[in-house]
Coordinates of C-alpha atoms and ligand atoms in Angstrom, one line a residue:
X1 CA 253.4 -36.3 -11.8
X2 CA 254.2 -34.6 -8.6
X3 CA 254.6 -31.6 -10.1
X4 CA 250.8 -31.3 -10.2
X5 CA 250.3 -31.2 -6.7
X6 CA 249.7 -28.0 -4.7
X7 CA 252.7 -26.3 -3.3
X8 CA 250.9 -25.9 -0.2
X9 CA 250.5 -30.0 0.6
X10 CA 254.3 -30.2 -0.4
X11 CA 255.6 -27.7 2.4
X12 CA 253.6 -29.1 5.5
X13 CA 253.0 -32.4 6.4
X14 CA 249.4 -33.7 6.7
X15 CA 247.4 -35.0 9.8
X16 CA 249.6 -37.0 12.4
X17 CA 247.8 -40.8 12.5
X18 CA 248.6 -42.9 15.6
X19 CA 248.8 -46.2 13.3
X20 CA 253.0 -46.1 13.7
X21 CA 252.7 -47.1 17.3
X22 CA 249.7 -49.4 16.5
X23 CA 252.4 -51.5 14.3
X24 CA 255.3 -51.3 16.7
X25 CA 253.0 -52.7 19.2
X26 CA 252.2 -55.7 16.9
X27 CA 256.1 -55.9 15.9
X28 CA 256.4 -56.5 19.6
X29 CA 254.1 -59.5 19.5
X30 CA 251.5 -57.7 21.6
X31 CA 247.5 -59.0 20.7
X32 CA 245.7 -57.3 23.3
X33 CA 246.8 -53.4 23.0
X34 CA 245.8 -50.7 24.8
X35 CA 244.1 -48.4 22.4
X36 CA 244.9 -44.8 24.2
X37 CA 246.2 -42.5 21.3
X38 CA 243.0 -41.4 19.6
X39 CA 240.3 -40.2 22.7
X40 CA 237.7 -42.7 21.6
X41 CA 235.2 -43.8 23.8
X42 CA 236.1 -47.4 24.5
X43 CA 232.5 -48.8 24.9
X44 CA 230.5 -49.7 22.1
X45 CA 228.3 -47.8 20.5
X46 CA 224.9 -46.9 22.3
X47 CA 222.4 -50.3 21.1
X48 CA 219.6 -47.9 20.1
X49 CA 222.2 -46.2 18.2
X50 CA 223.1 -50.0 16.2
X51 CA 219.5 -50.4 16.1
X52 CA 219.0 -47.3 14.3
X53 CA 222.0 -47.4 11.8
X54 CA 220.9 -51.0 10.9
X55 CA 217.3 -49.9 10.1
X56 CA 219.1 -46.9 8.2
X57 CA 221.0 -49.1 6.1
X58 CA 217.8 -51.0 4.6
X59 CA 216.8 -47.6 2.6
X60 CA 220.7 -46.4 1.6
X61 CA 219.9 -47.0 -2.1
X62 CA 218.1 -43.4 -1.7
X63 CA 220.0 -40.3 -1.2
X64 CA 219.8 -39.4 2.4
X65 CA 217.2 -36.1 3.4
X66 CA 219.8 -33.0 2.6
X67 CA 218.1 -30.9 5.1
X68 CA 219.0 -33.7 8.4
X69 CA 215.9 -33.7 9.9
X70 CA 216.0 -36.5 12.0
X71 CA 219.0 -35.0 13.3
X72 CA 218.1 -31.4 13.8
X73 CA 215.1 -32.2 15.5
X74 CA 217.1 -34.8 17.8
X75 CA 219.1 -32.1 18.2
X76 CA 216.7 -29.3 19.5
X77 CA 215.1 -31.7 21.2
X78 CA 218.2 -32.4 23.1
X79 CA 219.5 -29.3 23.5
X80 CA 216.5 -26.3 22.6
X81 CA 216.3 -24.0 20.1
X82 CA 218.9 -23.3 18.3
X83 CA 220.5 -23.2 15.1
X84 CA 222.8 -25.9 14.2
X85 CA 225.0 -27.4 11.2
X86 CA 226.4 -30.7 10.2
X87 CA 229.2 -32.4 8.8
X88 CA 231.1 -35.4 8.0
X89 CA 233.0 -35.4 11.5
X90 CA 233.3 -32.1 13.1
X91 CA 236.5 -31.7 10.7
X92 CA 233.8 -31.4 7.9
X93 CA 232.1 -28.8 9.7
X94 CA 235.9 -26.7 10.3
X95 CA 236.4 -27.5 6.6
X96 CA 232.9 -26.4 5.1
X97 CA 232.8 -23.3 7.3
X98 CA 236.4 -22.5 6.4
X99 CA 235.6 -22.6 2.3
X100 CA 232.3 -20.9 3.5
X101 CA 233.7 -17.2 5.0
X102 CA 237.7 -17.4 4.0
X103 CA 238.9 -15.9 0.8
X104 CA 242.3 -16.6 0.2
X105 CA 244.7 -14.7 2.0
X106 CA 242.4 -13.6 4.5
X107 CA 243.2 -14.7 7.6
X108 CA 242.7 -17.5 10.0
X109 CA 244.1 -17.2 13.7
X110 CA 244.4 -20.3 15.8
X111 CA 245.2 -20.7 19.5
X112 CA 248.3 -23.0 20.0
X113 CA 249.5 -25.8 21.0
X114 CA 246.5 -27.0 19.5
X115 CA 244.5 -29.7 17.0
X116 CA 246.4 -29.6 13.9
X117 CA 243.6 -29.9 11.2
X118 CA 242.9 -26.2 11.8
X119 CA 245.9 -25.3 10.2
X120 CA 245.3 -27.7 7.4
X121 CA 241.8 -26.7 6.8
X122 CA 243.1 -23.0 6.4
X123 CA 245.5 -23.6 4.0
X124 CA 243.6 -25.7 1.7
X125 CA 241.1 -22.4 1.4
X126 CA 244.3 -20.4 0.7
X127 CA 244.1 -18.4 3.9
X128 CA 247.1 -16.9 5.8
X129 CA 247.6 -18.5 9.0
X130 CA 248.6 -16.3 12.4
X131 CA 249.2 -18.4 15.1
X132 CA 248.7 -17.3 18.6
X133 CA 251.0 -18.8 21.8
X134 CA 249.2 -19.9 24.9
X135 CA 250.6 -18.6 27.6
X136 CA 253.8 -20.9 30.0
X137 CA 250.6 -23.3 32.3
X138 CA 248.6 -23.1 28.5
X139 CA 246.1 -21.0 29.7
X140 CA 244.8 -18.1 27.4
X141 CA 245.3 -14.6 27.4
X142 CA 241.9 -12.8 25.8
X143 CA 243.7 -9.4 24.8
X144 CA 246.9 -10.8 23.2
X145 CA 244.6 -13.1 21.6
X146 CA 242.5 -10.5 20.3
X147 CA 245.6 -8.3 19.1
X148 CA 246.6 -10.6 16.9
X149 CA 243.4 -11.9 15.9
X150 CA 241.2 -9.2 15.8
X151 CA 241.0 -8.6 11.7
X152 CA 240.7 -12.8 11.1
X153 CA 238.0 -13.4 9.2
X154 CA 237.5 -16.9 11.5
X155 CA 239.9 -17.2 15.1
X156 CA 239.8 -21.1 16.7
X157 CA 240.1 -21.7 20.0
X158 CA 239.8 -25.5 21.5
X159 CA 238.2 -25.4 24.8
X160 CA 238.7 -27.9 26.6
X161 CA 241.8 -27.9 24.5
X162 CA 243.2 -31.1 22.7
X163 CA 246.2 -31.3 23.5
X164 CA 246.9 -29.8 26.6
X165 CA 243.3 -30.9 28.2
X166 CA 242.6 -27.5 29.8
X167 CA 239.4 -25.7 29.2
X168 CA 239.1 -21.8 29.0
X169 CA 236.5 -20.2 30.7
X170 CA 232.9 -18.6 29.3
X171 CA 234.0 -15.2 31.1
X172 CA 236.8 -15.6 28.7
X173 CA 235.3 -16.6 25.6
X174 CA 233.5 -13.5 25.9
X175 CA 235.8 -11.0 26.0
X176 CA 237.4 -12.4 23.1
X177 CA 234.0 -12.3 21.4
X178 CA 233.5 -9.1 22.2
X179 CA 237.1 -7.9 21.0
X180 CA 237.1 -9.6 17.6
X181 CA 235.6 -8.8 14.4
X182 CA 235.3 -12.2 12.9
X183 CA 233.8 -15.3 14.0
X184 CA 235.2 -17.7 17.0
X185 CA 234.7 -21.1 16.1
X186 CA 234.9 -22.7 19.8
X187 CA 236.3 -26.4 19.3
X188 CA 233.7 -28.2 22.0
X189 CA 234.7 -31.9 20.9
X190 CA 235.2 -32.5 24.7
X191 CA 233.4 -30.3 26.3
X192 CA 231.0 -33.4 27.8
X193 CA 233.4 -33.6 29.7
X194 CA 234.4 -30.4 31.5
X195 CA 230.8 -29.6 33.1
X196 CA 231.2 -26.2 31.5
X197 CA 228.0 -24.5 29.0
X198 CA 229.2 -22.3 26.7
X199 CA 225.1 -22.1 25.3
X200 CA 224.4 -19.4 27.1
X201 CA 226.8 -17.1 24.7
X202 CA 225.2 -18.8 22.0
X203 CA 222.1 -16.7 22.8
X204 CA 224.1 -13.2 23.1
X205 CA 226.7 -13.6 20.6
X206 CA 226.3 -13.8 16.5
X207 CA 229.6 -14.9 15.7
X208 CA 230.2 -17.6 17.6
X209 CA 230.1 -21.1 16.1
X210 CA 230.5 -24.3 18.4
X211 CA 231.7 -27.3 17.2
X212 CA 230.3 -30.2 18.2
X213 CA 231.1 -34.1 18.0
X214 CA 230.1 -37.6 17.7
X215 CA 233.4 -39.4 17.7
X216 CA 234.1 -38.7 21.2
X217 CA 232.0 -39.2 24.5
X218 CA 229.4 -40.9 21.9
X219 CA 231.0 -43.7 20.7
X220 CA 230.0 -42.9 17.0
X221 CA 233.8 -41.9 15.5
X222 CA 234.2 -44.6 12.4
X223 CA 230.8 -43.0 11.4
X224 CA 232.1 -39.7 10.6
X225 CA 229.6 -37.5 12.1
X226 CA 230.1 -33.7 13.5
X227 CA 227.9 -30.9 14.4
X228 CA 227.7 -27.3 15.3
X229 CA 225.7 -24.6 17.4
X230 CA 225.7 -21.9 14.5
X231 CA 224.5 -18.4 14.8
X232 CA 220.8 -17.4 12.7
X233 CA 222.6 -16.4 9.3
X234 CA 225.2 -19.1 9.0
X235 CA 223.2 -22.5 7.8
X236 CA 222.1 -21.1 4.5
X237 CA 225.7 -19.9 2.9
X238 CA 227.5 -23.0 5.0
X239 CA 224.9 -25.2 2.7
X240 CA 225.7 -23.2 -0.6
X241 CA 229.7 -23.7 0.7
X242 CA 229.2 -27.4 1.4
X243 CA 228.6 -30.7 -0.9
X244 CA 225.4 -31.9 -1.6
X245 CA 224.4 -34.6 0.5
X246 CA 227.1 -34.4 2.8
X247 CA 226.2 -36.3 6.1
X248 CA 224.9 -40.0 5.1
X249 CA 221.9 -41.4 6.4
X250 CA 223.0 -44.1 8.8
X251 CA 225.4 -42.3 10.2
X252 CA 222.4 -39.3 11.1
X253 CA 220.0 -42.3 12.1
X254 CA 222.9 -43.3 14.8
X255 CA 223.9 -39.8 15.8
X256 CA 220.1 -39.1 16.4
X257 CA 219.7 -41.9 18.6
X258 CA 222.9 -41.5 20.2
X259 CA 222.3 -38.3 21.6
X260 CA 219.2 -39.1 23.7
X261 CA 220.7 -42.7 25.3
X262 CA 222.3 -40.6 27.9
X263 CA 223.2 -42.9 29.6
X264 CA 225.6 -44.5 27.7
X265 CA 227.0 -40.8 27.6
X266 CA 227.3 -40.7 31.3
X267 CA 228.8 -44.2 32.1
X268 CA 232.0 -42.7 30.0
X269 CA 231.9 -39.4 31.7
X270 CA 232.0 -41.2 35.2
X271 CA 234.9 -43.1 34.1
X272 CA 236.9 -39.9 32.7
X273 CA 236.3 -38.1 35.9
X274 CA 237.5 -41.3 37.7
X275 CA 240.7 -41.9 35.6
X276 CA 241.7 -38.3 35.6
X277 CA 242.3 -38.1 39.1
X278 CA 243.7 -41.9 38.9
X279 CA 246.5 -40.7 36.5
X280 CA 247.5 -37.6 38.7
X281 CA 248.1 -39.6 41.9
X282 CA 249.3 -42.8 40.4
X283 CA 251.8 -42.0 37.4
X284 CA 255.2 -40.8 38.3
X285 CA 255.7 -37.9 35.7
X286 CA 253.5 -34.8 36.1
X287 CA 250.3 -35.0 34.7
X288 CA 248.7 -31.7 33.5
X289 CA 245.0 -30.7 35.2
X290 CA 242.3 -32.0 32.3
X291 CA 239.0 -31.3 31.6
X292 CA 238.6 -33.9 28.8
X293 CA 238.7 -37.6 28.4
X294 CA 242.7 -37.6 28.2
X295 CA 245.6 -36.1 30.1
X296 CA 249.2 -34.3 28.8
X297 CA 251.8 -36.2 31.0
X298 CA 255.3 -34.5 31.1
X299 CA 258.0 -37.6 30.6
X300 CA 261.2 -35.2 30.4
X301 CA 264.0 -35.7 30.2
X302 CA 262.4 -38.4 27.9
X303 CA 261.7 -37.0 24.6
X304 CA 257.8 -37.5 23.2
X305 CA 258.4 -40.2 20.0
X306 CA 260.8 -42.4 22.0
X307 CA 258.5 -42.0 25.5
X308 CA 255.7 -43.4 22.6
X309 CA 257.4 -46.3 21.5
X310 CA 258.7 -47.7 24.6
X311 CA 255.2 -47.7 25.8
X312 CA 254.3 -49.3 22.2
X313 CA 256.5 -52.2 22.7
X314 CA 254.6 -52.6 25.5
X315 CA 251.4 -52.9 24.5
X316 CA 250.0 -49.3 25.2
X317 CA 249.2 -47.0 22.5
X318 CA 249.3 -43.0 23.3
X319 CA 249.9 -40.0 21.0
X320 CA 253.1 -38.6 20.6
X321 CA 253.2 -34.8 21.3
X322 CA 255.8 -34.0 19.4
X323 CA 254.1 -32.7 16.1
X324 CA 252.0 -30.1 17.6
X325 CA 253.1 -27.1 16.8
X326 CA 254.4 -24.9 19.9
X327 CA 254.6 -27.3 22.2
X328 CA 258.3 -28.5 23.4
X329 CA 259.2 -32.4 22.7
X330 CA 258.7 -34.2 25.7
X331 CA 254.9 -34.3 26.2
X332 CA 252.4 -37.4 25.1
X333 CA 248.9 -37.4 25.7
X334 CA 246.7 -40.3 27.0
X335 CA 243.3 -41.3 26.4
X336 CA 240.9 -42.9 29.2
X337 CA 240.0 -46.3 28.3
X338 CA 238.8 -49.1 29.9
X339 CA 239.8 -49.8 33.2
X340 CA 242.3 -52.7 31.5
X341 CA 244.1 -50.3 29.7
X342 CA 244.0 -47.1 32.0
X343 CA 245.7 -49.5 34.7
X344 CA 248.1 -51.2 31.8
X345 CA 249.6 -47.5 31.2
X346 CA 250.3 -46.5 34.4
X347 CA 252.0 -49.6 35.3
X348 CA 254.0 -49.4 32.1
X349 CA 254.9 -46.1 32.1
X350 CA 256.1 -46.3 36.0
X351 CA 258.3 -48.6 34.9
X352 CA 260.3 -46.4 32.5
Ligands
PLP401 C1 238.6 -35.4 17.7 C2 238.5 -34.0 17.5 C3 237.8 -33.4 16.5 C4 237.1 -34.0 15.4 O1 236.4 -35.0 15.4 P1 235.6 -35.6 14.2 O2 235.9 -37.0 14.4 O3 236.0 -35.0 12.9 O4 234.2 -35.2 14.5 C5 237.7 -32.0 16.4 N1 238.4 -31.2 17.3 C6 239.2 -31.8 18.2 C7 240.0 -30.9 19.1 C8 239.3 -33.2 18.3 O5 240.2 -33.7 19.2

């Protein structure tokens, strides 16, 4: 019954999981793995965050409040006023504001090397997809950007960007604001981590949307939980666009919480910053400049899946580069974890 599938899923491969070097790991008899392949924070989740998800849970037989109050008003209380929408994970959000503004064969322009669901999101909406190069040291260039992109109906830029770990600059983001016709959603999932605020264009700029997420710095990923700072006139077509109900109630009891336990937050941050600077003195292969909670390490001449499982039959799992589009094959990308495991890869991988 293949034949009923869309041609579109047949040509391109979905989302790259990391489970393949989770199971090598285990073929190898390893029991205690280093978990470094997905940029999750490694501690628990915040305990006013449990405390709330539990309480959720005892009213789940009723449809959760379609309008996420308890989480837009954590939300402006957290951060001011602004205008925000949610999803499940901030992939919902890409997806939901994708079907929201793209008719098919308009276009979507995307930034590369970059977060592959983009691409996907696009194409399940129909839309023609232009990708644009970063530059040789990944950086961005605003004008060739805004060549190519300047008649997409939505252009993505990651910032800092997954996987390359750089961040592009507000100054930046501006001009390319300024130069485009459509919107720039501004992928923000680890931008906790970069010390950079992009709000300030928030307030200047009514086609900018930033995407926002849970699964990262706030321990909250297996909950499925995303946000965005959204210009004025955005929230009332993106909730026409989206499904009924879409974020669940525990998961916007947790995220609520979450956000002001910022101190749990921080404790993470402090070990990034750490870690980062760890990874660029202490492993042999260069390891790029990050402003996120993982680094790009350059293991040529080793190519990126065989660089992965070496390190998998060794206990320590890390993302293979290799399916991001753009990039050349001898790149992985490493998450901060615990101190355990941080210390477990560099050891490793100095010893290939
Ligand atoms: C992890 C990640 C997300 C999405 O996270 P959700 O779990 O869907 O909220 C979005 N963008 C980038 C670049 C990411 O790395």
């Amino acid at each position: 019954m293949d034949r009923l599938v869309r041609a579109c899923y047949k040509k391109k491969s979905g989302y790259a999981f990391a489970k393949k070097a989770e199971d090598i790991a285990r073929e190898y008899g390893m029991d205690h793995i280093a978990r470094l392949a997905s940029n999750e924070n490694p501690d628990s989740l915040s305990p006013a965050a449990l405390k709330a998800a539990e309480d959720a849970l005892r009213t789940v037989n009723r449809y959760p409040d379609e309008r996420a109050n308890i989480l837009m008003n954590a939300l402006r209380a957290h951060y001011g006023d602004y205008h925000f929408v949610t999803g499940v994970g901030m992939d919902g959000v890409i997806e939901t504001i994708v079907r929201t503004l793209v008719e098919p064969g308009e276009k979507v322009a995307i930034s590369t090397p970059t977060f592959s669901f983009y691409t996907l999101a696009a194409m399940g909406q129909g839309a023609e997809v232009i990708t644009i190069p970063r530059e040789a040291d990944f950086s961005v260039d605003p004008q060739k950007l805004i060549r190519a992109a300047k008649d997409a109906k939505i252009t993505v830029l990651c910032s800092p960007n997954n996987p390359t770990g750089n961040a592009t600059g507000p100054e930046v983001v501006r001009e390319i604001l300024e130069g485009i016709e459509g919107l720039l959603f501004l992928d923000n999932a680890y931008v906790e981590f970069s010390g950079i605020d992009y709000l300030p264009l928030m307030k200047k700029h009514e086609n900018l949307v930033l995407g926002r997420t849970f699964s990262k710095v706030h321990s909250l990923a297996g909950l499925r939980i995303g946000y965005a700072f959204s210009p004025r006139w955005l929230p009332p077509w993106y909730q026409r666009a989206g499904t009924p109900f879409t974020v669940n109630s525990v998961s916007m009891a947790a995220a609520a919480a979450a956000l002001s336990d910022t101190a749990h937050a921080e404790r993470y941050i402090a070990q990034v910053r750490r870690w980062r600077k760890r990874f660029m003195e202490e492993v042999k292969y260069p390891v790029l400049s990050s402003d996120a909670n993982f680094v790009m390490v350059d293991v040529s001449p080793h190519k990126s899946d065989a660089m992965v499982e070496e390190l998998a039959r060794k206990g320590v799992v890390v993302r293979s580069c290799r399916s991001f589009t753009g990039l050349e094959d001898h790149y992985v990308r490493v998450s901060i974890g615990d101190d355990w495991e941080n210390e477990r890869f560099v050891q490793v991988i100095n010893s290939l």
